[in-house]
Coordinates of C-alpha atoms and ligand atoms in Angstrom, one line a residue:
M1 CA 52.2 27.0 -0.5
N2 CA 55.2 24.5 -1.1
S3 CA 55.6 20.8 0.4
R4 CA 57.9 22.2 3.2
R5 CA 56.7 20.8 6.6
V6 CA 55.5 23.7 8.8
R7 CA 57.7 24.4 11.3
V8 CA 57.6 27.3 13.7
R9 CA 59.0 29.0 17.2
F10 CA 57.9 31.4 19.7
A11 CA 61.3 32.4 20.7
P12 CA 61.0 34.3 23.7
S13 CA 64.2 36.0 26.0
P14 CA 63.4 35.5 29.5
T15 CA 63.8 39.4 30.4
G16 CA 60.5 39.7 32.1
P17 CA 57.4 38.1 32.3
L18 CA 55.6 37.4 29.3
H19 CA 53.1 40.4 28.4
I20 CA 49.8 39.0 26.5
G21 CA 51.2 40.3 23.4
G22 CA 53.9 37.9 24.0
V23 CA 51.1 35.5 24.5
R24 CA 49.4 36.3 20.9
T25 CA 52.3 35.7 19.8
A26 CA 52.5 32.1 20.8
L27 CA 49.0 31.2 19.9
Y28 CA 49.2 32.7 16.0
N29 CA 52.4 31.0 15.7
Y30 CA 50.4 27.7 17.7
L31 CA 47.8 28.4 15.1
F32 CA 49.4 28.5 12.0
A33 CA 51.5 25.2 12.7
K34 CA 48.3 23.1 14.3
K35 CA 46.3 24.4 10.6
H36 CA 49.3 23.0 8.9
G37 CA 49.8 19.7 10.6
G38 CA 52.9 21.0 11.5
D39 CA 55.4 21.6 14.1
F40 CA 55.3 24.5 17.3
I41 CA 59.0 25.2 19.4
L42 CA 59.5 26.6 22.3
R43 CA 63.0 28.2 22.2
I44 CA 64.1 30.4 24.7
E45 CA 66.7 33.3 23.8
D46 CA 68.6 33.7 26.7
T47 CA 71.9 35.0 25.1
D48 CA 72.3 38.0 26.3
Q49 CA 72.9 37.2 30.0
Y50 CA 72.8 40.1 31.8
R51 CA 69.0 40.6 30.9
L52 CA 68.1 37.7 32.3
V53 CA 64.9 37.7 34.8
K54 CA 65.0 35.2 37.3
G55 CA 61.6 32.7 37.5
A56 CA 60.7 34.5 34.0
E57 CA 61.6 31.3 31.9
Q58 CA 59.4 29.4 34.4
Y59 CA 56.3 32.0 33.8
I60 CA 56.8 32.0 29.9
I61 CA 56.7 28.0 30.1
E62 CA 53.7 27.9 32.5
A63 CA 51.4 30.8 30.9
L64 CA 52.0 28.7 27.8
Q65 CA 50.1 25.4 29.6
W66 CA 47.8 28.1 31.3
V67 CA 46.4 29.3 28.2
G68 CA 46.7 25.8 26.6
I69 CA 48.7 26.2 23.6
A70 CA 51.8 23.7 24.7
P71 CA 54.4 23.5 22.5
N72 CA 55.6 20.3 21.1
E73 CA 59.0 20.5 20.9
G74 CA 60.9 22.8 23.7
V75 CA 62.2 24.1 27.2
G76 CA 59.6 22.9 29.6
F77 CA 57.1 20.4 26.6
G78 CA 59.6 17.7 26.4
D79 CA 62.6 17.2 24.1
G80 CA 63.0 16.9 20.2
T81 CA 65.3 16.3 18.0
H82 CA 66.6 19.8 18.1
Y83 CA 67.7 19.6 21.9
P84 CA 69.0 22.0 23.4
Y85 CA 65.7 24.8 22.6
R86 CA 67.9 27.2 25.2
Q87 CA 70.1 29.1 23.4
S88 CA 72.6 29.3 26.7
E89 CA 73.3 26.1 26.3
R90 CA 73.6 25.6 22.3
K91 CA 76.8 28.6 23.1
E92 CA 79.1 26.6 21.5
S93 CA 77.0 25.6 18.3
Y94 CA 77.7 29.8 16.8
R95 CA 81.2 30.7 16.3
Q96 CA 81.4 28.1 13.2
Y97 CA 79.0 30.2 12.0
A98 CA 80.5 33.6 12.5
E99 CA 84.2 32.5 11.6
K100 CA 82.2 30.7 8.3
L101 CA 81.2 34.4 7.8
I102 CA 84.9 35.9 8.5
A103 CA 86.0 33.4 5.8
S104 CA 84.2 34.2 2.8
G105 CA 84.6 37.9 3.6
H106 CA 81.2 38.7 5.2
A107 CA 81.9 39.3 8.6
Y108 CA 85.2 40.1 10.4
Y109 CA 87.1 40.5 14.1
A110 CA 86.8 44.0 15.9
F111 CA 89.0 45.1 18.7
D112 CA 87.8 48.0 19.2
T113 CA 87.4 49.4 22.9
E114 CA 84.4 51.2 24.8
E115 CA 86.5 54.4 24.3
D116 CA 87.0 54.0 20.8
L117 CA 83.5 53.7 20.3
E118 CA 82.4 56.5 22.5
S119 CA 84.4 58.7 20.4
L120 CA 83.3 57.4 17.5
R121 CA 79.8 58.5 19.2
K122 CA 81.3 61.6 19.9
T123 CA 82.5 62.9 16.6
N124 CA 78.5 62.6 15.2
T125 CA 76.1 61.3 17.5
N126 CA 74.3 59.6 14.8
A127 CA 77.5 57.7 14.6
K128 CA 77.4 53.6 13.7
Y129 CA 79.7 51.2 12.9
D130 CA 79.3 50.9 9.0
A131 CA 80.6 50.6 5.5
V132 CA 82.5 54.4 6.6
T133 CA 83.3 54.5 10.1
R134 CA 85.2 50.1 9.5
L135 CA 87.7 51.9 8.0
G136 CA 88.9 54.3 10.7
L137 CA 87.9 51.3 13.5
K138 CA 90.3 48.9 15.3
N139 CA 89.1 45.3 12.7
S140 CA 90.5 42.7 10.8
L141 CA 89.6 44.6 8.0
N142 CA 92.0 47.4 8.3
L143 CA 94.8 45.6 10.3
S144 CA 97.2 43.1 8.7
E145 CA 96.5 39.1 8.6
E146 CA 100.1 39.5 11.8
E147 CA 98.4 41.6 13.7
T148 CA 95.0 40.4 13.7
K149 CA 96.6 37.1 15.0
E150 CA 98.8 38.3 17.0
L151 CA 95.6 40.5 19.2
L152 CA 93.5 37.7 19.2
S153 CA 95.7 35.6 20.5
S154 CA 97.0 38.2 23.6
N155 CA 93.3 39.7 23.7
N156 CA 90.2 37.8 24.4
N157 CA 88.3 41.3 24.3
Y158 CA 86.9 41.0 20.4
V159 CA 83.5 41.0 18.9
I160 CA 82.6 39.4 15.1
R161 CA 80.6 42.1 13.6
L162 CA 79.1 41.8 10.8
K163 CA 80.1 43.0 7.1
V164 CA 77.1 44.9 6.0
P165 CA 77.3 46.0 2.4
A166 CA 78.4 49.7 1.2
N167 CA 74.4 50.7 -0.4
E168 CA 72.5 48.0 -1.1
E169 CA 69.1 47.1 -1.0
V170 CA 67.1 44.3 1.0
V171 CA 64.5 43.2 -0.4
F172 CA 62.4 40.2 1.4
E173 CA 58.2 39.2 1.1
D174 CA 56.9 39.8 4.3
E175 CA 53.4 37.4 4.7
I176 CA 51.5 40.7 6.4
R177 CA 52.9 43.5 4.8
G178 CA 54.6 42.9 1.8
T179 CA 57.2 43.3 0.3
V180 CA 60.6 45.2 2.3
K181 CA 62.5 47.1 1.2
V182 CA 65.6 48.4 3.1
N183 CA 68.8 50.3 2.0
T184 CA 72.2 49.1 3.5
I185 CA 72.8 52.4 4.6
E186 CA 70.5 52.1 7.1
M187 CA 72.4 49.3 9.0
D188 CA 75.1 49.1 11.5
D189 CA 77.8 46.4 11.3
K190 CA 76.0 44.2 14.3
V191 CA 77.8 42.5 16.7
L192 CA 77.4 38.6 15.7
L193 CA 79.7 37.1 18.5
K194 CA 80.4 39.0 21.7
S195 CA 83.3 39.3 23.6
D196 CA 82.2 36.6 26.1
G197 CA 81.7 33.9 23.4
M198 CA 78.0 34.2 23.3
P199 CA 76.2 35.1 19.9
T200 CA 74.1 38.0 20.4
Y201 CA 70.4 37.5 19.6
H202 CA 70.6 38.5 15.4
L203 CA 73.5 35.7 15.1
A204 CA 71.1 33.2 17.3
N205 CA 68.2 33.3 15.9
V206 CA 69.1 33.1 12.4
C207 CA 71.4 30.1 12.9
D208 CA 68.5 28.1 14.9
D209 CA 66.3 29.1 12.2
Y210 CA 68.0 27.4 10.1
V211 CA 69.6 24.2 12.1
M212 CA 65.9 23.2 13.2
N213 CA 64.2 24.0 10.2
I214 CA 62.3 26.9 11.0
S215 CA 59.6 27.3 7.7
H216 CA 58.0 30.0 8.8
V217 CA 59.2 33.2 11.6
I218 CA 56.2 34.4 13.0
R219 CA 56.6 37.7 16.0
G220 CA 56.2 40.8 16.9
E221 CA 56.4 44.3 14.8
E222 CA 59.3 45.3 16.9
W223 CA 61.3 43.1 15.1
L224 CA 60.8 44.1 11.8
P225 CA 63.9 46.0 11.9
S226 CA 66.4 43.2 12.4
A227 CA 64.7 41.0 9.1
P228 CA 66.7 43.0 6.9
L229 CA 69.6 42.0 8.6
H230 CA 68.5 38.1 9.4
V231 CA 68.5 38.4 5.3
L232 CA 71.5 38.9 4.9
L233 CA 72.7 36.7 7.1
Y234 CA 71.2 33.5 5.2
R235 CA 72.3 35.0 2.4
F236 CA 75.5 34.8 3.9
L237 CA 75.9 31.8 5.4
G238 CA 74.2 30.4 2.0
W239 CA 71.1 29.3 3.3
E240 CA 68.7 32.0 1.5
S241 CA 67.1 28.5 -0.6
V242 CA 65.9 27.7 3.3
M243 CA 65.1 31.0 4.8
P244 CA 62.0 30.6 6.2
K245 CA 59.1 33.1 5.1
F246 CA 58.6 36.1 7.7
A247 CA 55.7 37.8 9.1
H248 CA 55.8 40.4 11.1
L249 CA 52.8 41.1 13.6
P250 CA 50.9 44.5 13.6
L251 CA 51.4 45.7 17.4
L252 CA 48.9 45.5 20.4
L253 CA 47.8 49.2 21.3
K254 CA 47.3 50.5 24.5
P255 CA 43.4 50.7 24.8
D256 CA 43.1 54.4 23.3
G257 CA 44.8 53.9 20.5
N258 CA 48.5 56.2 21.6
G259 CA 51.3 53.5 21.6
K260 CA 52.0 49.9 22.5
L261 CA 51.0 48.4 25.2
S262 CA 53.1 48.2 27.8
K263 CA 53.7 46.4 30.6
R264 CA 53.0 48.9 33.0
D265 CA 49.5 49.6 31.5
G266 CA 48.0 47.5 33.2
D267 CA 47.4 47.9 36.7
R268 CA 47.4 51.8 35.7
L269 CA 44.0 51.5 33.7
G270 CA 42.4 48.6 35.6
F271 CA 43.4 45.5 33.7
P272 CA 46.2 42.4 33.7
V273 CA 48.6 42.7 30.5
F274 CA 50.0 39.6 32.2
P275 CA 48.4 36.1 31.9
L276 CA 49.6 35.1 35.5
Q277 CA 50.0 37.1 38.6
W278 CA 54.0 38.4 38.2
T279 CA 56.0 39.4 41.6
D280 CA 59.4 41.1 40.4
P281 CA 62.2 39.5 41.9
Q282 CA 64.1 42.6 42.5
T283 CA 61.9 45.1 43.5
G284 CA 58.4 42.3 44.9
E285 CA 56.2 44.4 42.8
M286 CA 53.6 42.9 42.1
S287 CA 51.5 42.6 38.5
S288 CA 47.9 41.0 38.4
G289 CA 47.2 38.3 35.8
Y290 CA 44.4 36.8 34.4
K291 CA 44.3 33.9 35.7
Q292 CA 44.6 35.0 39.2
N293 CA 41.7 37.5 37.7
G294 CA 39.2 35.4 37.0
Y295 CA 39.3 34.5 33.5
L296 CA 38.8 31.2 32.1
P297 CA 41.8 30.8 29.5
D298 CA 39.9 29.5 26.4
A299 CA 38.2 33.0 26.7
V300 CA 41.7 34.8 27.3
I301 CA 42.7 32.9 23.9
N302 CA 39.7 33.6 21.8
M303 CA 40.0 37.5 23.0
L304 CA 43.8 37.2 22.2
A305 CA 42.7 35.8 18.8
F306 CA 40.8 38.7 17.9
L307 CA 43.4 41.1 18.9
G308 CA 44.7 41.4 14.9
W309 CA 43.2 38.7 13.0
N310 CA 39.5 38.1 12.5
P311 CA 38.3 34.9 10.3
G312 CA 35.6 37.4 8.5
G313 CA 31.5 37.2 9.6
T314 CA 30.4 37.8 12.5
K315 CA 30.5 35.1 14.8
E316 CA 32.8 35.7 17.7
I317 CA 33.0 32.8 20.2
Y318 CA 35.4 30.0 18.7
T319 CA 37.3 27.3 20.2
L320 CA 40.8 26.7 19.5
E321 CA 40.1 23.6 17.3
E322 CA 37.8 26.6 15.3
L323 CA 40.5 28.6 15.6
V324 CA 43.1 26.0 13.9
K325 CA 40.8 25.8 11.3
A326 CA 39.7 29.2 10.7
F327 CA 43.3 30.9 11.0
T328 CA 45.2 32.2 8.4
I329 CA 47.8 34.7 7.6
E330 CA 46.3 36.4 5.2
R331 CA 43.6 37.4 7.6
I332 CA 46.1 39.2 10.3
S333 CA 45.2 42.8 10.2
H334 CA 48.1 45.4 9.1
G335 CA 47.4 47.6 11.7
G336 CA 47.7 48.2 15.2
A337 CA 44.7 46.2 17.2
K338 CA 43.8 48.3 20.4
F339 CA 43.4 46.7 23.5
D340 CA 40.0 46.5 23.9
A341 CA 39.1 45.9 28.4
E342 CA 35.2 45.5 28.1
K343 CA 35.6 43.0 25.1
A344 CA 38.2 40.9 27.2
K345 CA 35.7 40.7 29.6
W346 CA 32.9 40.0 27.3
F347 CA 34.8 37.1 26.2
N348 CA 34.5 35.4 29.5
H349 CA 31.2 36.2 30.4
E350 CA 30.5 34.1 27.6
Y351 CA 32.7 31.6 28.5
I352 CA 31.3 31.2 31.7
K353 CA 27.7 30.8 30.7
S354 CA 28.4 28.2 28.0
K355 CA 30.2 26.2 30.8
S356 CA 28.0 23.1 31.8
N357 CA 27.3 23.9 35.6
V358 CA 29.5 21.2 36.9
E359 CA 32.7 22.5 34.9
L360 CA 32.1 25.7 36.6
A361 CA 31.5 24.6 40.0
L362 CA 35.4 22.5 39.7
L363 CA 36.9 26.3 38.4
L364 CA 34.9 27.4 41.5
Q365 CA 36.1 25.5 44.2
P366 CA 38.8 26.4 45.1
I367 CA 37.5 29.8 45.4
I368 CA 35.0 29.6 47.9
E369 CA 36.5 26.9 50.2
N370 CA 39.2 29.5 50.1
A371 CA 36.7 31.9 50.8
F372 CA 33.9 30.3 52.8
G373 CA 34.5 26.9 53.0
D374 CA 34.0 23.4 52.3
F375 CA 31.1 23.0 49.4
D376 CA 30.5 19.4 47.8
L377 CA 30.7 20.2 44.1
S378 CA 26.8 19.0 43.4
Y379 CA 26.0 21.7 46.0
I380 CA 28.4 24.2 44.1
S381 CA 27.0 23.1 40.5
L382 CA 23.3 24.0 41.8
A383 CA 24.5 27.3 43.1
C384 CA 26.1 28.0 39.7
N385 CA 22.8 27.8 37.5
L386 CA 21.5 30.3 39.8
I387 CA 24.5 33.3 38.8
K388 CA 25.8 31.9 36.1
D389 CA 24.4 34.7 33.9
R390 CA 25.3 37.5 36.3
M391 CA 29.1 35.8 36.2
V392 CA 32.0 38.2 34.3
L393 CA 34.8 37.1 36.4
L394 CA 35.1 33.4 38.2
N395 CA 36.4 35.5 41.3
D396 CA 33.2 37.3 40.9
I397 CA 31.3 34.2 42.9
L398 CA 33.1 36.2 46.2
S399 CA 30.3 38.8 45.6
F400 CA 27.1 35.7 46.1
E401 CA 28.5 35.1 49.5
Y402 CA 24.3 33.9 50.6
L403 CA 25.0 31.0 48.4
F404 CA 27.3 29.8 50.9
N405 CA 26.7 31.9 54.2
S406 CA 23.4 33.5 56.0
P407 CA 23.6 37.2 56.0
K408 CA 25.6 38.6 58.9
K409 CA 24.0 41.8 59.0
Y410 CA 20.4 43.8 57.2
D411 CA 20.5 47.4 55.8
E412 CA 18.2 49.1 57.9
A413 CA 16.8 50.5 54.9
N414 CA 16.3 47.1 53.5
L415 CA 13.7 45.8 56.9
A416 CA 11.8 49.6 56.6
K417 CA 10.7 48.0 53.5
V418 CA 9.7 45.1 54.7
A419 CA 8.7 45.5 57.8
V420 CA 4.7 45.6 56.8
V421 CA 5.0 42.1 57.1
K422 CA 5.6 42.1 60.8
G423 CA 1.9 40.9 62.7
L424 CA 0.9 39.1 59.8
L425 CA 3.6 36.6 59.5
D426 CA 3.4 33.8 61.7
I427 CA 6.9 31.9 61.4
D428 CA 5.8 28.8 62.6
E429 CA 2.7 28.4 60.4
L430 CA 5.2 29.0 57.6
E431 CA 7.5 27.1 58.8
A432 CA 4.9 24.1 59.1
S433 CA 4.0 25.3 55.0
L434 CA 7.2 24.3 54.3
N435 CA 7.6 21.1 55.7
S436 CA 4.5 20.5 54.2
I437 CA 6.1 20.3 50.9
T438 CA 6.5 16.8 49.9
N439 CA 8.0 17.3 46.6
F440 CA 11.2 19.9 47.2
S441 CA 11.2 21.6 43.7
A442 CA 11.1 25.4 43.2
T443 CA 7.1 25.5 41.6
E444 CA 6.2 23.8 45.0
I445 CA 7.6 26.3 47.0
E446 CA 6.2 28.9 45.1
A447 CA 2.7 26.9 45.0
I448 CA 2.8 27.4 48.6
F449 CA 4.0 31.3 49.4
K450 CA 1.2 31.8 47.3
E451 CA -1.1 29.9 49.4
F452 CA 0.3 31.2 52.7
A453 CA -0.2 34.5 51.7
T454 CA -3.4 34.2 51.1
K455 CA -4.4 32.6 53.6
N456 CA -2.5 35.8 55.8
Q457 CA -3.7 38.3 53.9
L458 CA -0.3 39.5 52.6
K459 CA 0.4 40.5 49.2
V460 CA 2.4 37.6 47.8
G461 CA 5.1 40.2 46.6
E462 CA 5.6 41.6 50.3
L463 CA 6.4 37.9 51.3
M464 CA 8.6 37.8 48.6
K465 CA 10.2 40.6 49.6
F466 CA 10.9 39.7 53.1
L467 CA 12.2 36.1 51.8
R468 CA 14.7 38.3 49.8
V469 CA 16.5 40.4 53.0
S470 CA 15.9 37.3 55.1
L471 CA 17.4 34.9 52.8
V472 CA 19.6 37.2 50.6
G473 CA 20.3 39.7 53.0
E474 CA 19.0 42.4 50.0
L475 CA 16.4 43.1 47.6
S476 CA 18.1 41.7 45.1
G477 CA 19.3 37.8 44.2
P478 CA 18.1 35.2 42.3
S479 CA 14.6 33.1 42.1
I480 CA 13.8 32.5 46.0
P481 CA 12.1 29.2 45.3
E482 CA 15.5 28.4 43.5
L483 CA 17.4 30.2 46.5
I484 CA 15.5 27.4 48.2
V485 CA 15.6 24.7 46.8
L486 CA 19.9 25.0 46.8
I487 CA 20.0 26.3 50.9
G488 CA 17.7 23.7 51.8
K489 CA 14.7 24.0 53.9
E490 CA 16.7 24.1 57.6
T491 CA 18.7 27.2 56.7
T492 CA 16.0 28.9 55.1
I493 CA 14.0 29.2 58.3
V494 CA 17.0 30.2 60.1
R495 CA 17.5 33.0 58.1
I496 CA 13.9 34.0 58.4
R497 CA 13.6 33.5 61.9
N498 CA 16.9 35.9 62.0
C499 CA 16.1 38.9 60.0
F500 CA 12.1 38.4 61.7
Q501 CA 13.6 39.2 64.7
K502 CA 15.4 42.0 63.5
L503 CA 12.5 43.9 62.4
Ligands
LIG1 N1 63.9 36.6 21.2 C1 62.8 37.6 20.7 C2 62.4 37.8 21.3 O1 62.4 38.0 22.8 C3 62.4 36.7 19.6 C4 62.4 37.1 18.2 C5 61.9 36.4 17.5 O2 61.0 35.6 17.6 O3 62.9 36.0 16.2 O4 61.4 38.4 21.1

């Protein structure tokens, strides 16, 4: 790499919530910037005012915040030297470049009405505005200077189009796919400046990348078809020597590999495709989010990093810092990456297990409070220790209600299975045994139960089963002595008495 400072940008259009493919693009930009000690910029590309969706920009900002890859410049993250970072606020800056292109003969004014363009399409459905058809259309290439001037002053309804060369090979290097060649015959004279004075995506994107000194454009494969046009713009604007390097990322595919992962796949297939929950402002339709479904942001990041990239080797758990160190564009895969919902869960499970009890307790406290009431952090930490290994999602805590509340009912079949203790068990004596423990630890409790069982001609296993149904409500759950340490002596006695009555 040359000595140019690495500056990359994530440049979403706020036309809807960012889906995880977008988060992955942001992540790869982030990793690349950090790896090279460069800048990561968030630019909002909102020039297509008709497609803007209320709340989408804020959603993008919150999603990046949640996964922990904050840009160091950009909308919502503080102003760098290239403020503003929202293209609608840079509107006035683009016309000069479109006019520069006209002056150098690389662009022209087009005055065609919708009807003119419609009849062009009627003659041939494949017809596009290009080197051939432009000769018969209403534009400044065919009109006299006077006619053009007059039209410009009398009517605001014109656009500026790029004059794409007739038959020329546009060649550029993509950092992932190698040499890309496209003949201009395939291209059309794209609109650069619209009749409302707004630039199109292409003009704004290229001008901003130039002005903001962007060194690398890392974006989704769906933008590859636009790249030759961008290369022409760099050339015609005289910026070729500072043209960023391009890297077009492989697609994120549906789990069966059959096409691009779409926003609709998520809830249809039972996994979120959005980082955060999203409610469509128009339809009110709600889509689930990783956050609300109980995923940890670092697990989501780790999972996304590996969707289309891998560092080699067998290690799969990487912190963000480790990802930064390991990341290279060379190891981005060329083919599409299949989304794997089970793998996403696996990552989350691993991250939950690796959290300390207190860290996990802090994350669970709001969920617990909402469902079961107030519990202090030390209690929740202790509870985490018992079930951490069995949690895949944070919300799984909801299925461990017995850690917080006494069982409300018992399954008849379970009661029947433990009824054998009925004539043999003296609850007062059991309570006295528990009370006799001086050091209330799991080992002591276990020892006392063994002693108690032997004394009362009970099998230890039978006693434990009964205790399990009493305390958990079911014949499953964690170690009984450890559970008793958590819920305490009084609650234990209450639960045991309650269940005993039902036998
Ligand atoms: N505004 C484009 C988008 O919505 C970004 C394309 C690019 O990164 O150049 O994804």
